PDB file of C-alpha atoms and ligand atoms in Angstrom:
ATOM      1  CA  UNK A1426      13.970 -21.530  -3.843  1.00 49.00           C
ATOM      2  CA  UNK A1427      13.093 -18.220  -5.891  1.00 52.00           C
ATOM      3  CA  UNK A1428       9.886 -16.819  -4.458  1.00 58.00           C
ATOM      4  CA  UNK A1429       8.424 -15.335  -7.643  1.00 62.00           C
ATOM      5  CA  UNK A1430       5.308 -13.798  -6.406  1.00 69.00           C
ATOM      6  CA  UNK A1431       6.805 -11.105  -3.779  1.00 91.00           C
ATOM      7  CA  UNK A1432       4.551  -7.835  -4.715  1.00 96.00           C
ATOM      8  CA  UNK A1433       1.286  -7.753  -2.923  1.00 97.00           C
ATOM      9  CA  UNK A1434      -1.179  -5.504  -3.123  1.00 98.00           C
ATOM     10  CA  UNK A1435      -4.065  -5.018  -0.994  1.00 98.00           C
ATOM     11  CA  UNK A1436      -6.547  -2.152   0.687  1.00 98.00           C
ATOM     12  CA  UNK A1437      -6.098  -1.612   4.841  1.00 98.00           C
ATOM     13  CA  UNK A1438      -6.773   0.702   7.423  1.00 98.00           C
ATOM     14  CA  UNK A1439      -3.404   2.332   8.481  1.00 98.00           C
ATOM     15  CA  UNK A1440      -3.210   3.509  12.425  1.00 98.00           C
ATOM     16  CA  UNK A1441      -2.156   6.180  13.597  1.00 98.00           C
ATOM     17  CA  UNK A1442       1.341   6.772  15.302  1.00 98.00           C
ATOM     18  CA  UNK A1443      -0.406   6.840  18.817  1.00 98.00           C
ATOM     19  CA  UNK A1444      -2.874   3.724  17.971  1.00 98.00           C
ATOM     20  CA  UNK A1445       0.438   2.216  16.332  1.00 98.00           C
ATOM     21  CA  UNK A1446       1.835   2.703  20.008  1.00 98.00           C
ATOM     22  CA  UNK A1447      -1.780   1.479  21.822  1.00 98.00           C
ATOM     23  CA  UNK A1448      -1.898  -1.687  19.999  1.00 98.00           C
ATOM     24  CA  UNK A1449       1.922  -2.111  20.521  1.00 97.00           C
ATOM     25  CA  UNK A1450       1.581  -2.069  24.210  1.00 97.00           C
ATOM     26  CA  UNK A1451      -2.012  -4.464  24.133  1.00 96.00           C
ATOM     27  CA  UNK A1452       0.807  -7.155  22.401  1.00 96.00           C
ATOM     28  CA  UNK A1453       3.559  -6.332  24.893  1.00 95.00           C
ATOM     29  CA  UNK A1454       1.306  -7.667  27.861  1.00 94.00           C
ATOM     30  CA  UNK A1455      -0.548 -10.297  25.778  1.00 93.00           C
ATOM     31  CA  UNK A1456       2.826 -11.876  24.953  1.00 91.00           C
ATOM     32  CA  UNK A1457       4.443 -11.221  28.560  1.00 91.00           C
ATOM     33  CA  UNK A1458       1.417 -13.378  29.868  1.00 88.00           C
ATOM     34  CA  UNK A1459       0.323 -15.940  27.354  1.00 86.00           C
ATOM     35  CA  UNK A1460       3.761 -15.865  25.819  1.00 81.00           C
ATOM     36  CA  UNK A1461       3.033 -17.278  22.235  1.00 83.00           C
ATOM     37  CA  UNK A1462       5.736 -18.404  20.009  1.00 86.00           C
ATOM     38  CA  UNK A1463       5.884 -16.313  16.729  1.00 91.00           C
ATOM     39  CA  UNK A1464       7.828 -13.240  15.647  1.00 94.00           C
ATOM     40  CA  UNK A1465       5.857 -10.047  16.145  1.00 96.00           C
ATOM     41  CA  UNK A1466       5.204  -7.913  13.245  1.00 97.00           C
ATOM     42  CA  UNK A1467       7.077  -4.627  13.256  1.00 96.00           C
ATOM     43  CA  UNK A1468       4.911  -1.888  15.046  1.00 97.00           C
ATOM     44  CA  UNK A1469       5.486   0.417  11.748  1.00 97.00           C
ATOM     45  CA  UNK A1470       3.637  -2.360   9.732  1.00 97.00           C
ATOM     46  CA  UNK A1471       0.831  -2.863  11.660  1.00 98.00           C
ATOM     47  CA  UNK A1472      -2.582  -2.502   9.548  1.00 98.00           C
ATOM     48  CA  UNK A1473      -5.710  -4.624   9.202  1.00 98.00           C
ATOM     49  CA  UNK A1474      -6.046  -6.155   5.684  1.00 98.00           C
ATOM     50  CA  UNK A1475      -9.183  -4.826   3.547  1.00 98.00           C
ATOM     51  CA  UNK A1476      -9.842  -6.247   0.619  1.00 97.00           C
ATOM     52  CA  UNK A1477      -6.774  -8.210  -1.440  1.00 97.00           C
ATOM     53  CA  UNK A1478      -5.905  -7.783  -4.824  1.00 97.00           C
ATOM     54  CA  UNK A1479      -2.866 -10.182  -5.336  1.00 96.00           C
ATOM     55  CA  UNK A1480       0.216 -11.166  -5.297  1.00 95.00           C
ATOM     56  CA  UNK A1481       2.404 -10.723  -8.545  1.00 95.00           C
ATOM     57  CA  UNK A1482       6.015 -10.640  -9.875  1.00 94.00           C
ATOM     58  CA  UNK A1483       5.981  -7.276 -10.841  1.00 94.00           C
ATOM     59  CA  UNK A1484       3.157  -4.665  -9.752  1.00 96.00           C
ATOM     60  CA  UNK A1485       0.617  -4.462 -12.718  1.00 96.00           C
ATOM     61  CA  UNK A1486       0.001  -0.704 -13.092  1.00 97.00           C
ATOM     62  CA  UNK A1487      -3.564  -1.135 -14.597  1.00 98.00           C
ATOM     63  CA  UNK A1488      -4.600  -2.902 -11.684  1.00 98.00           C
ATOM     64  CA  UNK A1489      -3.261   0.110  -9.764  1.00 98.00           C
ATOM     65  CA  UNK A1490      -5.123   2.454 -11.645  1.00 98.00           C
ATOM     66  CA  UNK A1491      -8.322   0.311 -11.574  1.00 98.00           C
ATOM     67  CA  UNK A1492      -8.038  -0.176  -7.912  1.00 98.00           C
ATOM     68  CA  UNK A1493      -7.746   3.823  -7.279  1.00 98.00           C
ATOM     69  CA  UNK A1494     -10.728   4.600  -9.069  1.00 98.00           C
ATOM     70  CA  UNK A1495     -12.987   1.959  -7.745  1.00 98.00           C
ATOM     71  CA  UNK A1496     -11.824   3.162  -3.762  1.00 98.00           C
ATOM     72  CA  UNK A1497     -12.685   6.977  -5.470  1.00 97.00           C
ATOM     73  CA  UNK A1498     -16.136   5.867  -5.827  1.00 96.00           C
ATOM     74  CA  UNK A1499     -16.599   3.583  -2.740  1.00 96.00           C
ATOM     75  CA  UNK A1500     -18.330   6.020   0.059  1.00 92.00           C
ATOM     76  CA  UNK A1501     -18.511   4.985   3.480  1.00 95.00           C
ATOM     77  CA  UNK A1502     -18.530   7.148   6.802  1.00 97.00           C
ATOM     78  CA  UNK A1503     -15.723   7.192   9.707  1.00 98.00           C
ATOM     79  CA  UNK A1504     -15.892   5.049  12.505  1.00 98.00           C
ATOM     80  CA  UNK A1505     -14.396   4.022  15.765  1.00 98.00           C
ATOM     81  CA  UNK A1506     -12.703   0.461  15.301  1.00 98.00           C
ATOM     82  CA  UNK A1507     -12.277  -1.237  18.972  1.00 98.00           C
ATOM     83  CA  UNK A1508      -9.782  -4.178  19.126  1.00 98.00           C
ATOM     84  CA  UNK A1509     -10.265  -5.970  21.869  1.00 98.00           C
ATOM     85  CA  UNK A1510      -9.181  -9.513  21.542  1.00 97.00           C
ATOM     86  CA  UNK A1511      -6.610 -11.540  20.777  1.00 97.00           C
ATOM     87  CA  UNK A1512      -6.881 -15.099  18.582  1.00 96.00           C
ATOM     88  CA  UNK A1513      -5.350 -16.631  15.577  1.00 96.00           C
ATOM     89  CA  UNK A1514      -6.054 -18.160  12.615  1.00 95.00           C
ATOM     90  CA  UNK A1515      -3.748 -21.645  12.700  1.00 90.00           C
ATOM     91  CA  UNK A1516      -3.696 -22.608   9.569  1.00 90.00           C
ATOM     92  CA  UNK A1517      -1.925 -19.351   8.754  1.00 92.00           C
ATOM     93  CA  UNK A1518      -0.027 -19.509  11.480  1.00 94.00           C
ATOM     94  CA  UNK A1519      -0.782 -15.418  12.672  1.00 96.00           C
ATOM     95  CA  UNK A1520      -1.934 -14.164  15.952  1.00 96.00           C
ATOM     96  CA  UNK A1521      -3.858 -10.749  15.926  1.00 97.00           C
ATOM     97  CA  UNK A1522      -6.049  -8.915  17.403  1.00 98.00           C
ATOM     98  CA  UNK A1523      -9.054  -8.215  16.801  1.00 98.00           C
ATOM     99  CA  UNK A1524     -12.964  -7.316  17.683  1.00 98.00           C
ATOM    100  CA  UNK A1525     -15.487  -9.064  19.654  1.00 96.00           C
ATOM    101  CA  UNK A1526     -17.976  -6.927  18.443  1.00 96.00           C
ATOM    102  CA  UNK A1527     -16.934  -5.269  14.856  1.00 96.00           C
ATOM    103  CA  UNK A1528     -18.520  -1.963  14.238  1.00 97.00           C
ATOM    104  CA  UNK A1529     -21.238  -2.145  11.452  1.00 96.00           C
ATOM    105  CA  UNK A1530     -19.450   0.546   9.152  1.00 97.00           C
ATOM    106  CA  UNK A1531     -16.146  -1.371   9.169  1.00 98.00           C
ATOM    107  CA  UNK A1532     -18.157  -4.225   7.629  1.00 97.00           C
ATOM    108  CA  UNK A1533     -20.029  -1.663   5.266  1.00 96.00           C
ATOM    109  CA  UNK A1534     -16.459  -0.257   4.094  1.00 97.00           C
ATOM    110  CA  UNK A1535     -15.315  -4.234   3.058  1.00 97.00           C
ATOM    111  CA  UNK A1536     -18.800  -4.413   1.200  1.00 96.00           C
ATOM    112  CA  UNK A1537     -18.549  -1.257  -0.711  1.00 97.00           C
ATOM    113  CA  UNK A1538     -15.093  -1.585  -1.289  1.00 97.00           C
ATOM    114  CA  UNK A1539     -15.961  -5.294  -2.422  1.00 97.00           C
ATOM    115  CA  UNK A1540     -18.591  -3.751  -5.030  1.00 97.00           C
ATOM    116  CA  UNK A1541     -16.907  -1.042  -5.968  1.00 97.00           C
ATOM    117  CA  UNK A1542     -13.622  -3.251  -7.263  1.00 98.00           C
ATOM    118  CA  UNK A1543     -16.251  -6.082  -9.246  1.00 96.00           C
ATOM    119  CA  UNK A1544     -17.378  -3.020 -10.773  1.00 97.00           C
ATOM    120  CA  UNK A1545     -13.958  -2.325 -12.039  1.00 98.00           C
ATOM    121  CA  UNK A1546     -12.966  -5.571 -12.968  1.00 97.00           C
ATOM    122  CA  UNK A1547     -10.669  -6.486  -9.798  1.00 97.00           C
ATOM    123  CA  UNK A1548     -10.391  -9.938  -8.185  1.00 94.00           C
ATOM    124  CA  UNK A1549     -10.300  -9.628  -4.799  1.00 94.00           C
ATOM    125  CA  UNK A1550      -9.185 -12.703  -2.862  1.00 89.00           C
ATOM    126  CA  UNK A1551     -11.325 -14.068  -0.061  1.00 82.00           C
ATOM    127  CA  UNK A1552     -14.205 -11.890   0.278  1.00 82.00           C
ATOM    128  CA  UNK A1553     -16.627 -13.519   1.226  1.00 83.00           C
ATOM    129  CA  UNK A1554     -14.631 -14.489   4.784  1.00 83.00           C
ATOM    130  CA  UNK A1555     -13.690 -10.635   6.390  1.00 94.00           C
ATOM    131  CA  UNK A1556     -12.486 -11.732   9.786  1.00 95.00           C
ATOM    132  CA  UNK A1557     -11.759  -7.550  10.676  1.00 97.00           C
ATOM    133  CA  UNK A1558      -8.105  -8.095  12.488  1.00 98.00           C
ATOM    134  CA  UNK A1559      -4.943  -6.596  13.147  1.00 98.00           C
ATOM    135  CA  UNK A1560      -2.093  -9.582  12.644  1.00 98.00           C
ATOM    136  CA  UNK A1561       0.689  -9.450  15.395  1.00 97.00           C
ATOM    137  CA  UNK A1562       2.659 -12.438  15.242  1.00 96.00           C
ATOM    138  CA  UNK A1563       3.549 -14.691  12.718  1.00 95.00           C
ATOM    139  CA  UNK A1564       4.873 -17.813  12.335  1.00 95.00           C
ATOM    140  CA  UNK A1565       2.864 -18.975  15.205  1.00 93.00           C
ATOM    141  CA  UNK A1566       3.717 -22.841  16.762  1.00 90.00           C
ATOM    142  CA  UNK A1567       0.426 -23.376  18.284  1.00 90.00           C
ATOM    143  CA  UNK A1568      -3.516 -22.132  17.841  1.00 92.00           C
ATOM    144  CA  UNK A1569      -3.759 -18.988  20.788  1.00 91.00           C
ATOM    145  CA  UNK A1570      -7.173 -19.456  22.631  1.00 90.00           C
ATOM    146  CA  UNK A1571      -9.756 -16.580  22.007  1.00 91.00           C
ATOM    147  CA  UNK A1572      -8.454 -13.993  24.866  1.00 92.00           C
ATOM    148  CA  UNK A1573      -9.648 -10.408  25.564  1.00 94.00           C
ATOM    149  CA  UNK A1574      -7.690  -7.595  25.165  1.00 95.00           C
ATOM    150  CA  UNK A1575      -7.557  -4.101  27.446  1.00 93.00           C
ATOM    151  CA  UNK A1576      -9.773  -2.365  24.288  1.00 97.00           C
ATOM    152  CA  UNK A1577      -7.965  -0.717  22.035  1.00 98.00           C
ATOM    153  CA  UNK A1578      -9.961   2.321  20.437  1.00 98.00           C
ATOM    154  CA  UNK A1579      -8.896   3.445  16.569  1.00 98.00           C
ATOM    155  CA  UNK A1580     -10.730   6.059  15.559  1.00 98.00           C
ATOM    156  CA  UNK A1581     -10.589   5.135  11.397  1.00 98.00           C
ATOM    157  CA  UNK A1582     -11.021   8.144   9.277  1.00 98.00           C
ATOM    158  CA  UNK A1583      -9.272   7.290   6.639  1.00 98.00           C
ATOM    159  CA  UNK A1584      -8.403   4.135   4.353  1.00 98.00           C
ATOM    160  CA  UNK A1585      -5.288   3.591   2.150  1.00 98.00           C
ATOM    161  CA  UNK A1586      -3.885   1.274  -0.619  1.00 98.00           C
ATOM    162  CA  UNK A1587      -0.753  -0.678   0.250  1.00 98.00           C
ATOM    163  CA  UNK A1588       1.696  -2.552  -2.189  1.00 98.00           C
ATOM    164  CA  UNK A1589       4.035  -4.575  -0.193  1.00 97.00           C
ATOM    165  CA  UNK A1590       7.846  -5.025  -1.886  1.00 95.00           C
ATOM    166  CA  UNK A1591       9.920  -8.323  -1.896  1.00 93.00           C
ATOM    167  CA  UNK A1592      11.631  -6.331   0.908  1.00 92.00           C
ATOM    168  CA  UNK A1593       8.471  -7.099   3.201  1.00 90.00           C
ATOM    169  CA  UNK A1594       8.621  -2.781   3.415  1.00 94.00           C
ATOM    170  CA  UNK A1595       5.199  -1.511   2.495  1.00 97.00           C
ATOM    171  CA  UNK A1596       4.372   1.868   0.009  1.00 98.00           C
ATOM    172  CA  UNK A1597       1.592   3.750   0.804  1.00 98.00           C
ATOM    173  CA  UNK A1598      -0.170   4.191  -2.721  1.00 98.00           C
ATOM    174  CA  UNK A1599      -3.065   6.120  -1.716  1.00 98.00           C
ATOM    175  CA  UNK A1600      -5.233   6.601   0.780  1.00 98.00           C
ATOM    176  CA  UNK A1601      -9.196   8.572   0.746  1.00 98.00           C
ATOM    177  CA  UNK A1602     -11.114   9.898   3.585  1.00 97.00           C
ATOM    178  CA  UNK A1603     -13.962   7.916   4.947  1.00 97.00           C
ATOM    179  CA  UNK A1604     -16.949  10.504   4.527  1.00 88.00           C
ATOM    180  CA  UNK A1605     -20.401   9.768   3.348  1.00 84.00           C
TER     181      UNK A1605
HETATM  182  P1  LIG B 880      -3.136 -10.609   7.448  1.00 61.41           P
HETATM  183  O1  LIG B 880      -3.633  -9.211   7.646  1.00 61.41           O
HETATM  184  O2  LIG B 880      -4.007 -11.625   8.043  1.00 61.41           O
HETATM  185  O3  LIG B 880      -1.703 -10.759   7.867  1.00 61.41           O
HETATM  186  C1  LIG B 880      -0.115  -8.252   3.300  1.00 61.41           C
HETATM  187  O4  LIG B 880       0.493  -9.479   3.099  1.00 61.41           O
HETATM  188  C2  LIG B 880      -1.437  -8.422   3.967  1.00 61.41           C
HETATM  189  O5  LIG B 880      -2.353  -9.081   3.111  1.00 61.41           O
HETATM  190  C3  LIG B 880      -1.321  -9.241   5.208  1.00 61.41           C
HETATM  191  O6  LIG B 880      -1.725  -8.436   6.255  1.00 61.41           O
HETATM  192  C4  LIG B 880      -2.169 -10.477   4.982  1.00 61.41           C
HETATM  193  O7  LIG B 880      -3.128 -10.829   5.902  1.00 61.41           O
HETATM  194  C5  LIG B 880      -2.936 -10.187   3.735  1.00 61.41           C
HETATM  195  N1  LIG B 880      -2.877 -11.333   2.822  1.00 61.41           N
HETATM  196  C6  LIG B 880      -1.784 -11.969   2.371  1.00 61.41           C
HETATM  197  N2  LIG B 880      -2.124 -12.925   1.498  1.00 61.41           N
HETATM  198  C7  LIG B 880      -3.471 -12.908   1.384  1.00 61.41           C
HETATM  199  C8  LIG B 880      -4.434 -13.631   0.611  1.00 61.41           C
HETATM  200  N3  LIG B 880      -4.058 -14.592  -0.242  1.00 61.41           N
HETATM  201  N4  LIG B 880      -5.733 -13.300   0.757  1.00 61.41           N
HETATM  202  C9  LIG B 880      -6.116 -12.346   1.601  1.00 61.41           C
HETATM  203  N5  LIG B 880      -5.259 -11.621   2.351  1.00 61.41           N
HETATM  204  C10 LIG B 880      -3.954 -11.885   2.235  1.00 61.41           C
END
């Protein structure tokens, strides 16, 4: 079957190569211990999802451009984002991990984000339910218990627009500084 909707587009915070590495090594002893089917996302394509915009056949550049200006005009300040468990959402079939206690500002990011893209005329998929996460497996068999995770600190500085090709490889569209 022809998968027609393969271009997704969506805001995230991108790690850096040495949280990349951190949250690499949380997975490596979560899955030598619990070992949980599912395929592990790539360590270069780990994010956590901000607010969605779509998925489409082809990339609508107007949507682009909208998204862009609304993230110009959303201001929030830096934070530190501390993953430090590990769960899964079954019905999508992912494992990730994720934060006991989300920081306040992540939370104020999604909202502003949120108001800034209604302002501009941009759907954005699921926003009332921002479950902050990083997914690490996919394709899960089985629901993984709420577990805690050696804390993982990301200092987040920065957030960036992704658009994800049929390829599953991700473009970096943008990104803007988190500064209030
Ligand atoms: P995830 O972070 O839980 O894996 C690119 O596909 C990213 O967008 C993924 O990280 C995925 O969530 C998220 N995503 C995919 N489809 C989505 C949808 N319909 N609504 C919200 N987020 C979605």
């Amino acid at each position: 079957m022809t998968r027609v909707h393969e271009h997704k587009l969506f805001f995230a915070l991108w790690p850096d190569e040495a949280t990349r590495a951190r949250i690499a090594g949380a997975v490596d002893a979560f899955v030598r211990t619990a070992a949980p089917r599912g395929r592990r996302v790539k360590t270069e394509r780990l994010h956590m999802t901000l607010p969605f915009l779509g998925e489409f056949a082809e990339l609508p550049p107007a949507l682009v451009a909208a998204a862009c200006a609304a993230a110009a005009q959303a201001r929030a300040g830096s934070f530190d984002c501390v993953l430090d468990r590990f769960g899964s959402f079954a019905r999508a079939h992912v494992g990730w991990l994720g934060c006991a206690e989300p920081a306040p500002a992540l939370q104020v990011l999604f909202e502003r984000l949120v108001e800034a893209l209604r302002a501009h005329d941009c759907h954005v998929a699921r926003s009332a339910q921002f479950v902050p996460h990083v997914t690490v497996l996919r394709d899960i068999e089985h629901p993984i218990e709420a577990a805690p995770a050696t804390p993982v600190r990301w200092p987040v500085d920065e957030f960036v627009l992704i658009a994800s090709r049929p390829s599953g490889d991700y473009d970096l569209l943008a990104r803007w500084p988190l500064r209030v």
